[in-house]
Amino acid sequence: MTIPQISVFLENKAGQLADITGILSNNQVNMRAINIAETADYGVLRLIVDDASKASAILLEQGFILTMTPVVGVAVPDTPGGLSKVLSVISCAGIDVEYMYSVFGQKDGQACMIFRVADTEGLAAVLEQEGICTVAGEDLGLH
């Protein structure tokens, strides 16, 4: 089970994040998670939003360059060692984590982490086999 992630490529200049969050806000798009990675020349803004199709269309209309990527949401116990256990299972399965970040808030004592891996189906299967729950888009309030 995957969740759509929007990756927006940004110039490293002041105001880019404010522009994007303002555009989304003005169009009633709610962010569920946000992450930014940067290099000397550009940044990559990764977003999980309540309506990925609407958000991507709006951002494309505004001239932003973006891609859509499937990611896996994973419920992680909000206790010491909760994330370590999940990462150990992933590591033992030989799955390489390209990157990860957290979702805003938590539900039922569980944090939610977003994982980008090459084989999203394989990751979901390994986690399910170990009794670790993946998070559906509906659980995050996504359309």
PDB file of N, CA and C in Angstrom, residues 9 12 23 26 28 44 46 64 78 81 93 105 115-116 124 134 136 139:
ATOM      1  N   PHE A   9      11.059  20.517  -7.217  1.00  0.00           N
ATOM      2  CA  PHE A   9      12.439  20.963  -7.362  1.00  0.00           C
ATOM      3  C   PHE A   9      12.482  22.482  -7.271  1.00  0.00           C
ATOM      4  N   ASN A  12      17.629  27.412  -4.930  1.00  0.00           N
ATOM      5  CA  ASN A  12      18.019  27.835  -3.581  1.00  0.00           C
ATOM      6  C   ASN A  12      17.951  29.362  -3.520  1.00  0.00           C
ATOM      7  N   ILE A  23       0.633  29.026  -1.724  1.00  0.00           N
ATOM      8  CA  ILE A  23      -0.199  28.558  -2.841  1.00  0.00           C
ATOM      9  C   ILE A  23      -1.097  27.416  -2.380  1.00  0.00           C
ATOM     10  N   ASN A  26      -3.807  28.797   0.043  1.00  0.00           N
ATOM     11  CA  ASN A  26      -4.829  29.568  -0.676  1.00  0.00           C
ATOM     12  C   ASN A  26      -5.795  28.676  -1.457  1.00  0.00           C
ATOM     13  N   GLN A  28      -6.699  25.624  -0.330  1.00  0.00           N
ATOM     14  CA  GLN A  28      -7.290  24.684   0.637  1.00  0.00           C
ATOM     15  C   GLN A  28      -6.697  23.275   0.554  1.00  0.00           C
ATOM     16  N   VAL A  44      15.020  19.910  -2.907  1.00  0.00           N
ATOM     17  CA  VAL A  44      13.893  19.039  -3.242  1.00  0.00           C
ATOM     18  C   VAL A  44      12.944  19.072  -2.053  1.00  0.00           C
ATOM     19  N   ARG A  46       9.691  17.639  -0.420  1.00  0.00           N
ATOM     20  CA  ARG A  46       8.824  16.464  -0.485  1.00  0.00           C
ATOM     21  C   ARG A  46       7.596  16.727   0.361  1.00  0.00           C
ATOM     22  N   PHE A  64       6.058  25.308 -11.247  1.00  0.00           N
ATOM     23  CA  PHE A  64       7.002  24.489 -10.499  1.00  0.00           C
ATOM     24  C   PHE A  64       7.240  23.159 -11.222  1.00  0.00           C
ATOM     25  N   ASP A  78       5.481   4.967  19.428  1.00  0.00           N
ATOM     26  CA  ASP A  78       6.130   6.168  19.950  1.00  0.00           C
ATOM     27  C   ASP A  78       6.724   5.856  21.319  1.00  0.00           C
ATOM     28  N   GLY A  81      13.099   2.967  21.054  1.00  0.00           N
ATOM     29  CA  GLY A  81      13.395   1.766  20.284  1.00  0.00           C
ATOM     30  C   GLY A  81      12.362   1.424  19.225  1.00  0.00           C
ATOM     31  N   ALA A  93      15.962  -7.573   6.005  1.00  0.00           N
ATOM     32  CA  ALA A  93      15.363  -7.997   4.736  1.00  0.00           C
ATOM     33  C   ALA A  93      16.195  -7.537   3.536  1.00  0.00           C
ATOM     34  N   GLY A 105       1.962  14.923  13.612  1.00  0.00           N
ATOM     35  CA  GLY A 105       1.073  14.315  14.603  1.00  0.00           C
ATOM     36  C   GLY A 105       1.263  12.821  14.742  1.00  0.00           C
ATOM     37  N   PHE A 115       8.618   6.164   4.212  1.00  0.00           N
ATOM     38  CA  PHE A 115       9.823   5.514   3.689  1.00  0.00           C
ATOM     39  C   PHE A 115       9.788   5.504   2.170  1.00  0.00           C
ATOM     40  N   ARG A 116      10.906   5.887   1.570  1.00  0.00           N
ATOM     41  CA  ARG A 116      11.090   5.759   0.127  1.00  0.00           C
ATOM     42  C   ARG A 116      12.096   4.639  -0.083  1.00  0.00           C
ATOM     43  N   ALA A 124       6.296  -3.420   2.073  1.00  0.00           N
ATOM     44  CA  ALA A 124       5.003  -3.650   2.732  1.00  0.00           C
ATOM     45  C   ALA A 124       4.845  -5.112   3.134  1.00  0.00           C
ATOM     46  N   THR A 134       1.462  -0.929   8.013  1.00  0.00           N
ATOM     47  CA  THR A 134       1.645   0.200   7.114  1.00  0.00           C
ATOM     48  C   THR A 134       0.432   1.115   7.289  1.00  0.00           C
ATOM     49  N   ALA A 136      -2.381   3.536   5.589  1.00  0.00           N
ATOM     50  CA  ALA A 136      -3.093   3.848   4.344  1.00  0.00           C
ATOM     51  C   ALA A 136      -3.277   5.353   4.231  1.00  0.00           C
ATOM     52  N   ASP A 139      -5.865   6.818   6.368  1.00  0.00           N
ATOM     53  CA  ASP A 139      -5.497   7.013   7.772  1.00  0.00           C
ATOM     54  C   ASP A 139      -4.883   8.387   8.017  1.00  0.00           C
TER      55      ASP A 139
END
